[in-house]
PDB file of C-alpha atoms in Angstrom:
ATOM      1  CA  MET A   1    -161.823-146.980  57.801  1.00 36.00           C
ATOM      2  CA  THR A   2    -163.727-150.039  58.793  1.00 30.00           C
ATOM      3  CA  VAL A   3    -161.806-153.300  58.633  1.00 29.00           C
ATOM      4  CA  GLN A   4    -163.699-156.560  58.688  1.00 34.00           C
ATOM      5  CA  VAL A   5    -161.761-159.817  58.674  1.00 33.00           C
ATOM      6  CA  GLY A   6    -163.618-163.079  58.090  1.00 35.00           C
ATOM      7  CA  GLU A   7    -161.942-166.424  58.747  1.00 37.00           C
ATOM      8  CA  ALA A   8    -163.288-169.968  58.558  1.00 35.00           C
ATOM      9  CA  SER A   9    -161.591-173.367  58.231  1.00 37.00           C
ATOM     10  CA  THR A  10    -162.821-176.949  58.221  1.00 38.00           C
ATOM     11  CA  SER A  11    -160.668-180.012  58.794  1.00 42.00           C
ATOM     12  CA  MET A  12    -161.287-183.042  56.558  1.00 44.00           C
ATOM     13  CA  PRO A  13    -159.337-186.204  55.706  1.00 45.00           C
ATOM     14  CA  ALA A  14    -156.627-185.580  53.155  1.00 45.00           C
ATOM     15  CA  CYS A  15    -157.030-186.993  49.641  1.00 44.00           C
ATOM     16  CA  SER A  16    -154.306-189.172  48.239  1.00 46.00           C
ATOM     17  CA  PRO A  17    -153.774-188.948  44.481  1.00 48.00           C
ATOM     18  CA  GLN A  18    -152.440-192.515  44.479  1.00 52.00           C
ATOM     19  CA  GLY A  19    -155.469-194.117  46.214  1.00 50.00           C
ATOM     20  CA  PRO A  20    -155.571-196.071  49.528  1.00 49.00           C
ATOM     21  CA  ARG A  21    -152.785-198.502  50.324  1.00 55.00           C
ATOM     22  CA  THR A  22    -154.234-200.017  53.553  1.00 59.00           C
ATOM     23  CA  ARG A  23    -157.718-200.951  54.787  1.00 59.00           C
ATOM     24  CA  ARG A  24    -157.731-198.015  57.224  1.00 57.00           C
ATOM     25  CA  GLN A  25    -156.595-195.586  54.555  1.00 56.00           C
ATOM     26  CA  LYS A  26    -159.308-196.937  52.226  1.00 55.00           C
ATOM     27  CA  ARG A  27    -162.026-196.305  54.837  1.00 56.00           C
ATOM     28  CA  LEU A  28    -160.807-192.765  55.505  1.00 50.00           C
ATOM     29  CA  ALA A  29    -160.616-192.075  51.800  1.00 51.00           C
ATOM     30  CA  GLU A  30    -164.210-193.223  51.253  1.00 54.00           C
ATOM     31  CA  GLU A  31    -165.443-190.957  54.085  1.00 52.00           C
ATOM     32  CA  GLY A  32    -163.655-187.944  52.669  1.00 51.00           C
ATOM     33  CA  SER A  33    -163.850-188.686  48.962  1.00 49.00           C
ATOM     34  CA  ASP A  34    -165.324-185.246  48.129  1.00 46.00           C
ATOM     35  CA  CYS A  35    -162.027-183.340  47.985  1.00 43.00           C
ATOM     36  CA  LEU A  36    -163.741-180.202  46.650  1.00 40.00           C
ATOM     37  CA  ALA A  37    -165.628-179.734  49.909  1.00 44.00           C
ATOM     38  CA  VAL A  38    -162.507-178.604  51.756  1.00 43.00           C
ATOM     39  CA  THR A  39    -162.910-175.016  52.957  1.00 45.00           C
ATOM     40  CA  THR A  40    -159.732-173.013  53.045  1.00 45.00           C
ATOM     41  CA  LYS A  41    -158.978-169.871  55.011  1.00 51.00           C
ATOM     42  CA  GLU A  42    -160.662-166.815  53.493  1.00 54.00           C
ATOM     43  CA  THR A  43    -158.648-163.863  52.329  1.00 52.00           C
ATOM     44  CA  PRO A  44    -159.168-160.914  54.722  1.00 52.00           C
ATOM     45  CA  ARG A  45    -161.517-158.328  53.247  1.00 56.00           C
ATOM     46  CA  ILE A  46    -160.916-154.644  53.785  1.00 50.00           C
ATOM     47  CA  ARG A  47    -163.873-152.343  53.382  1.00 49.00           C
ATOM     48  CA  ARG A  48    -163.255-148.635  53.203  1.00 47.00           C
ATOM     49  CA  ARG A  49    -165.925-146.307  54.460  1.00 46.00           C
ATOM     50  CA  LYS A  50    -166.732-143.739  51.848  1.00 51.00           C
ATOM     51  CA  THR A  51    -166.310-140.161  53.070  1.00 53.00           C
ATOM     52  CA  SER A  52    -167.817-137.204  51.265  1.00 65.00           C
ATOM     53  CA  ALA A  53    -165.673-134.167  50.690  1.00 80.00           C
ATOM     54  CA  THR A  54    -166.747-130.850  52.161  1.00 86.00           C
ATOM     55  CA  THR A  55    -166.868-127.591  50.232  1.00 93.00           C
ATOM     56  CA  VAL A  56    -166.644-124.073  51.609  1.00 95.00           C
ATOM     57  CA  SER A  57    -168.675-121.039  50.544  1.00 96.00           C
ATOM     58  CA  LEU A  58    -168.995-117.417  51.556  1.00 97.00           C
ATOM     59  CA  PHE A  59    -172.412-115.777  51.637  1.00 97.00           C
ATOM     60  CA  VAL A  60    -172.294-111.981  51.448  1.00 96.00           C
ATOM     61  CA  ARG A  61    -175.399-110.058  52.470  1.00 95.00           C
ATOM     62  CA  TRP A  62    -175.564-106.351  51.680  1.00 94.00           C
ATOM     63  CA  TYR A  63    -177.986-104.017  53.464  1.00 94.00           C
ATOM     64  CA  ASN A  64    -178.763-100.643  51.930  1.00 91.00           C
ATOM     65  CA  PRO A  65    -179.879 -97.604  54.004  1.00 91.00           C
ATOM     66  CA  SER A  66    -183.553 -98.352  53.335  1.00 90.00           C
ATOM     67  CA  GLY A  67    -183.251-101.877  54.758  1.00 86.00           C
ATOM     68  CA  LYS A  68    -183.329-103.833  51.508  1.00 91.00           C
ATOM     69  CA  THR A  69    -180.875-106.717  51.188  1.00 93.00           C
ATOM     70  CA  LYS A  70    -179.015-108.518  48.443  1.00 93.00           C
ATOM     71  CA  VAL A  71    -177.305-111.862  48.962  1.00 94.00           C
ATOM     72  CA  SER A  72    -174.419-113.239  46.908  1.00 94.00           C
ATOM     73  CA  HIS A  73    -173.234-116.845  47.143  1.00 96.00           C
ATOM     74  CA  LEU A  74    -169.505-117.191  46.479  1.00 97.00           C
ATOM     75  CA  PRO A  75    -168.163-120.757  46.222  1.00 96.00           C
ATOM     76  CA  LEU A  76    -164.581-120.801  47.494  1.00 97.00           C
ATOM     77  CA  LYS A  77    -161.646-122.735  46.125  1.00 96.00           C
ATOM     78  CA  PRO A  78    -158.537-123.383  48.233  1.00 96.00           C
ATOM     79  CA  ILE A  79    -155.179-121.893  47.272  1.00 96.00           C
ATOM     80  CA  GLU A  80    -151.777-122.751  48.674  1.00 94.00           C
ATOM     81  CA  ASN A  81    -150.775-119.122  49.149  1.00 93.00           C
ATOM     82  CA  VAL A  82    -151.433-115.624  47.838  1.00 94.00           C
ATOM     83  CA  ASP A  83    -148.894-116.107  45.062  1.00 93.00           C
ATOM     84  CA  ALA A  84    -151.233-118.736  43.594  1.00 95.00           C
ATOM     85  CA  LEU A  85    -153.857-116.084  42.811  1.00 95.00           C
ATOM     86  CA  GLN A  86    -154.524-115.376  39.161  1.00 94.00           C
ATOM     87  CA  GLY A  87    -156.125-112.705  37.019  1.00 94.00           C
ATOM     88  CA  ILE A  88    -157.751-109.672  38.595  1.00 93.00           C
ATOM     89  CA  SER A  89    -157.527-111.137  42.104  1.00 95.00           C
ATOM     90  CA  LYS A  90    -153.727-111.307  41.882  1.00 95.00           C
ATOM     91  CA  THR A  91    -153.484-107.789  40.457  1.00 94.00           C
ATOM     92  CA  LEU A  92    -155.654-106.317  43.224  1.00 94.00           C
ATOM     93  CA  VAL A  93    -153.794-108.049  46.058  1.00 96.00           C
ATOM     94  CA  ASP A  94    -150.363-107.156  44.646  1.00 95.00           C
ATOM     95  CA  LYS A  95    -151.355-103.482  44.473  1.00 94.00           C
ATOM     96  CA  ALA A  96    -153.057-103.357  47.863  1.00 93.00           C
ATOM     97  CA  PHE A  97    -150.505-105.453  49.768  1.00 94.00           C
ATOM     98  CA  PRO A  98    -146.855-105.150  48.742  1.00 92.00           C
ATOM     99  CA  VAL A  99    -144.960-108.324  49.589  1.00 92.00           C
ATOM    100  CA  ALA A 100    -143.063-106.741  52.493  1.00 91.00           C
ATOM    101  CA  GLU A 101    -146.295-105.416  54.052  1.00 91.00           C
ATOM    102  CA  ARG A 102    -148.591-108.408  53.795  1.00 94.00           C
ATOM    103  CA  PRO A 103    -150.323-109.379  57.072  1.00 93.00           C
ATOM    104  CA  ASP A 104    -149.894-112.798  58.617  1.00 94.00           C
ATOM    105  CA  TYR A 105    -153.360-113.998  57.620  1.00 94.00           C
ATOM    106  CA  LEU A 106    -152.265-113.733  53.980  1.00 95.00           C
ATOM    107  CA  THR A 107    -148.877-115.379  54.459  1.00 94.00           C
ATOM    108  CA  GLY A 108    -148.884-117.354  57.717  1.00 94.00           C
ATOM    109  CA  PRO A 109    -149.278-121.149  58.039  1.00 95.00           C
ATOM    110  CA  ASP A 110    -152.038-120.825  60.653  1.00 96.00           C
ATOM    111  CA  PHE A 111    -154.669-119.930  58.054  1.00 97.00           C
ATOM    112  CA  TYR A 112    -156.309-121.727  55.178  1.00 97.00           C
ATOM    113  CA  LYS A 113    -156.556-119.454  52.161  1.00 98.00           C
ATOM    114  CA  PHE A 114    -159.491-119.464  49.766  1.00 98.00           C
ATOM    115  CA  THR A 115    -160.459-117.373  46.781  1.00 97.00           C
ATOM    116  CA  PRO A 116    -163.938-116.976  45.264  1.00 96.00           C
ATOM    117  CA  ALA A 117    -164.679-118.455  41.862  1.00 92.00           C
ATOM    118  CA  GLU A 118    -166.245-115.064  41.028  1.00 92.00           C
ATOM    119  CA  GLU A 119    -163.429-112.521  41.019  1.00 93.00           C
ATOM    120  CA  PHE A 120    -165.502-109.360  41.494  1.00 91.00           C
ATOM    121  CA  MET A 121    -169.060-108.005  41.644  1.00 91.00           C
ATOM    122  CA  SER A 122    -170.707-104.684  40.926  1.00 89.00           C
ATOM    123  CA  LEU A 123    -171.838-102.725  43.941  1.00 85.00           C
ATOM    124  CA  PRO A 124    -175.622-102.353  44.095  1.00 79.00           C
ATOM    125  CA  GLY A 125    -175.381 -98.768  45.385  1.00 80.00           C
ATOM    126  CA  ASP A 126    -174.921 -97.413  48.886  1.00 85.00           C
ATOM    127  CA  ILE A 127    -174.204-100.168  51.384  1.00 90.00           C
ATOM    128  CA  ALA A 128    -174.980 -99.478  55.019  1.00 91.00           C
ATOM    129  CA  ARG A 129    -173.889-102.876  56.330  1.00 92.00           C
ATOM    130  CA  THR A 130    -172.194-106.048  55.085  1.00 94.00           C
ATOM    131  CA  GLU A 131    -172.696-109.442  56.681  1.00 95.00           C
ATOM    132  CA  PHE A 132    -170.561-112.536  56.044  1.00 95.00           C
ATOM    133  CA  ARG A 133    -171.555-116.149  56.575  1.00 95.00           C
ATOM    134  CA  LEU A 134    -169.056-118.976  56.209  1.00 96.00           C
ATOM    135  CA  VAL A 135    -170.824-122.155  55.118  1.00 96.00           C
ATOM    136  CA  ILE A 136    -169.562-125.702  54.645  1.00 94.00           C
ATOM    137  CA  THR A 137    -171.483-128.202  52.511  1.00 93.00           C
ATOM    138  CA  HIS A 138    -171.455-131.933  53.239  1.00 89.00           C
ATOM    139  CA  ASP A 139    -173.634-134.625  51.628  1.00 87.00           C
ATOM    140  CA  GLY A 140    -175.803-131.912  50.099  1.00 88.00           C
ATOM    141  CA  TRP A 141    -176.469-130.159  53.424  1.00 90.00           C
ATOM    142  CA  GLU A 142    -175.264-126.658  54.226  1.00 92.00           C
ATOM    143  CA  TYR A 143    -174.007-125.709  57.686  1.00 94.00           C
ATOM    144  CA  CYS A 144    -173.296-122.123  58.680  1.00 95.00           C
ATOM    145  CA  ILE A 145    -170.232-122.213  60.919  1.00 95.00           C
ATOM    146  CA  LEU A 146    -169.540-118.506  61.302  1.00 94.00           C
ATOM    147  CA  GLU A 147    -171.557-115.333  60.947  1.00 93.00           C
ATOM    148  CA  ARG A 148    -170.374-111.777  61.458  1.00 91.00           C
ATOM    149  CA  ASP A 149    -170.455-108.261  60.060  1.00 93.00           C
ATOM    150  CA  LEU A 150    -167.688-106.627  58.070  1.00 90.00           C
ATOM    151  CA  GLY A 151    -164.879-105.348  60.285  1.00 81.00           C
ATOM    152  CA  ALA A 152    -161.822-107.185  61.593  1.00 64.00           C
ATOM    153  CA  HIS A 153    -162.472-105.867  65.108  1.00 69.00           C
ATOM    154  CA  LEU A 154    -165.679-107.926  65.172  1.00 69.00           C
ATOM    155  CA  ASP A 155    -163.691-111.177  64.980  1.00 75.00           C
ATOM    156  CA  CYS A 156    -161.255-110.977  67.861  1.00 83.00           C
ATOM    157  CA  HIS A 157    -160.552-114.711  67.528  1.00 89.00           C
ATOM    158  CA  ARG A 158    -159.589-114.128  63.883  1.00 92.00           C
ATOM    159  CA  ASN A 159    -161.429-117.227  62.755  1.00 94.00           C
ATOM    160  CA  MET A 160    -162.219-115.638  59.398  1.00 95.00           C
ATOM    161  CA  LEU A 161    -160.652-112.564  57.813  1.00 94.00           C
ATOM    162  CA  VAL A 162    -161.959-111.380  54.457  1.00 95.00           C
ATOM    163  CA  THR A 163    -159.879-109.182  52.172  1.00 95.00           C
ATOM    164  CA  VAL A 164    -162.171-106.501  50.731  1.00 95.00           C
ATOM    165  CA  ILE A 165    -161.073-104.293  47.843  1.00 94.00           C
ATOM    166  CA  GLU A 166    -163.276-101.697  46.122  1.00 92.00           C
ATOM    167  CA  PHE A 167    -162.281-100.307  42.737  1.00 88.00           C
ATOM    168  CA  GLU A 168    -163.677 -98.764  39.574  1.00 84.00           C
ATOM    169  CA  SER A 169    -163.960-100.378  36.201  1.00 78.00           C
ATOM    170  CA  THR A 170    -162.189 -99.016  33.160  1.00 67.00           C
ATOM    171  CA  ALA A 171    -164.240 -96.234  31.615  1.00 55.00           C
ATOM    172  CA  LEU A 172    -166.737 -97.514  29.091  1.00 58.00           C
ATOM    173  CA  MET A 173    -167.248 -94.967  26.345  1.00 55.00           C
ATOM    174  CA  ILE A 174    -170.817 -94.405  25.206  1.00 61.00           C
ATOM    175  CA  GLY A 175    -170.668 -91.767  22.531  1.00 61.00           C
ATOM    176  CA  GLN A 176    -168.631 -88.994  24.109  1.00 63.00           C
ATOM    177  CA  LEU A 177    -169.476 -90.013  27.659  1.00 64.00           C
ATOM    178  CA  GLY A 178    -167.318 -92.236  29.858  1.00 61.00           C
ATOM    179  CA  LEU A 179    -169.139 -94.622  32.168  1.00 69.00           C
ATOM    180  CA  ARG A 180    -167.471 -96.185  35.196  1.00 73.00           C
ATOM    181  CA  VAL A 181    -168.880 -98.914  37.414  1.00 80.00           C
ATOM    182  CA  ASN A 182    -168.086 -99.352  41.103  1.00 88.00           C
ATOM    183  CA  LEU A 183    -166.856-102.883  41.741  1.00 91.00           C
ATOM    184  CA  ILE A 184    -165.940-104.896  44.827  1.00 94.00           C
ATOM    185  CA  ALA A 185    -163.782-107.991  45.225  1.00 95.00           C
ATOM    186  CA  TYR A 186    -163.079-110.464  48.016  1.00 96.00           C
ATOM    187  CA  PRO A 187    -159.880-111.974  46.560  1.00 97.00           C
ATOM    188  CA  VAL A 188    -158.750-113.839  49.690  1.00 97.00           C
ATOM    189  CA  VAL A 189    -160.774-115.401  52.488  1.00 97.00           C
ATOM    190  CA  SER A 190    -158.488-116.531  55.320  1.00 97.00           C
ATOM    191  CA  VAL A 191    -159.877-119.073  57.796  1.00 97.00           C
ATOM    192  CA  LYS A 192    -158.016-120.143  60.915  1.00 96.00           C
ATOM    193  CA  LYS A 193    -156.973-123.774  60.531  1.00 97.00           C
ATOM    194  CA  THR A 194    -157.793-124.835  64.091  1.00 96.00           C
ATOM    195  CA  PHE A 195    -161.289-123.385  63.765  1.00 96.00           C
ATOM    196  CA  LEU A 196    -162.144-124.996  60.416  1.00 96.00           C
ATOM    197  CA  ASP A 197    -160.576-128.336  61.357  1.00 95.00           C
ATOM    198  CA  ASP A 198    -162.635-128.402  64.549  1.00 95.00           C
ATOM    199  CA  MET A 199    -165.861-127.596  62.695  1.00 94.00           C
ATOM    200  CA  GLU A 200    -165.234-130.340  60.123  1.00 93.00           C
ATOM    201  CA  HIS A 201    -164.390-132.828  62.882  1.00 93.00           C
ATOM    202  CA  GLN A 202    -167.671-132.060  64.652  1.00 92.00           C
ATOM    203  CA  LEU A 203    -169.549-132.346  61.372  1.00 91.00           C
ATOM    204  CA  ARG A 204    -168.164-135.826  60.663  1.00 90.00           C
ATOM    205  CA  THR A 205    -168.398-137.233  64.194  1.00 91.00           C
ATOM    206  CA  ASP A 206    -171.423-135.571  65.790  1.00 91.00           C
ATOM    207  CA  PRO A 207    -174.748-136.711  64.263  1.00 87.00           C
ATOM    208  CA  ASN A 208    -176.455-133.751  65.962  1.00 89.00           C
ATOM    209  CA  PHE A 209    -174.147-131.130  64.481  1.00 90.00           C
ATOM    210  CA  LYS A 210    -176.169-128.180  63.187  1.00 87.00           C
ATOM    211  CA  GLY A 211    -173.475-125.580  62.633  1.00 85.00           C
ATOM    212  CA  GLN A 212    -173.118-122.325  64.491  1.00 74.00           C
ATOM    213  CA  LEU A 213    -176.103-120.409  63.120  1.00 55.00           C
ATOM    214  CA  GLY A 214    -177.372-118.082  65.792  1.00 43.00           C
ATOM    215  CA  ASN A 215    -174.039-118.124  67.630  1.00 44.00           C
ATOM    216  CA  SER A 216    -172.607-115.178  65.740  1.00 47.00           C
ATOM    217  CA  GLN A 217    -169.756-113.222  67.240  1.00 49.00           C
ATOM    218  CA  THR A 218    -170.411-109.683  68.361  1.00 44.00           C
ATOM    219  CA  SER A 219    -168.166-106.787  69.238  1.00 41.00           C
ATOM    220  CA  SER A 220    -169.082-107.207  72.917  1.00 44.00           C
ATOM    221  CA  GLU A 221    -167.439-110.641  72.926  1.00 51.00           C
ATOM    222  CA  CYS A 222    -164.202-109.126  71.673  1.00 54.00           C
ATOM    223  CA  LEU A 223    -164.221-106.450  74.354  1.00 45.00           C
ATOM    224  CA  LEU A 224    -164.303-109.007  77.177  1.00 43.00           C
TER     225      LEU A 224
END
């Protein structure tokens, strides 16, 4: 917040509503007859610097065995805790993680929790590899702050842990045939608070901030 205080004052002879009573008072009154020219102290002005909010997204890139890729952009919305999930996301998490068995990244205070606006997606077929990119958007610009493949062991710092649940749709009857579709959901994306806070601080204070693209974590880092 930028605070600017302006102050100016000018001293002039006082005006008497009753007129001058002596020769000296008359002379002073004639010199300062323009009472409206008196400048009083200005009221301090407070100017607030406008700050743009940041948004968080998850980009999921699927690679099939032949090398083709498909990218999905999942805008994330923050949730206070897992109990705040709704719809299919809540049902999937409740079934996969009973309350007594939930890991700390779903319940602990050290992680921000997010959930995608899109609750689930259909799998495009065989997936040989899944890549995640965590992106923050500020003033219309996107900054990749974390990139890694699927697998908790590839993020030894636990900066981002993505809950992945695969399931089948309810059978859709076409004539006498039942058709099921393979679906996948990422109901909770947990991001370490210290990591995200640091990235946002750099974004707002460092004019040369470009994100962490190209500085992806590898399994070799976690083995050190």
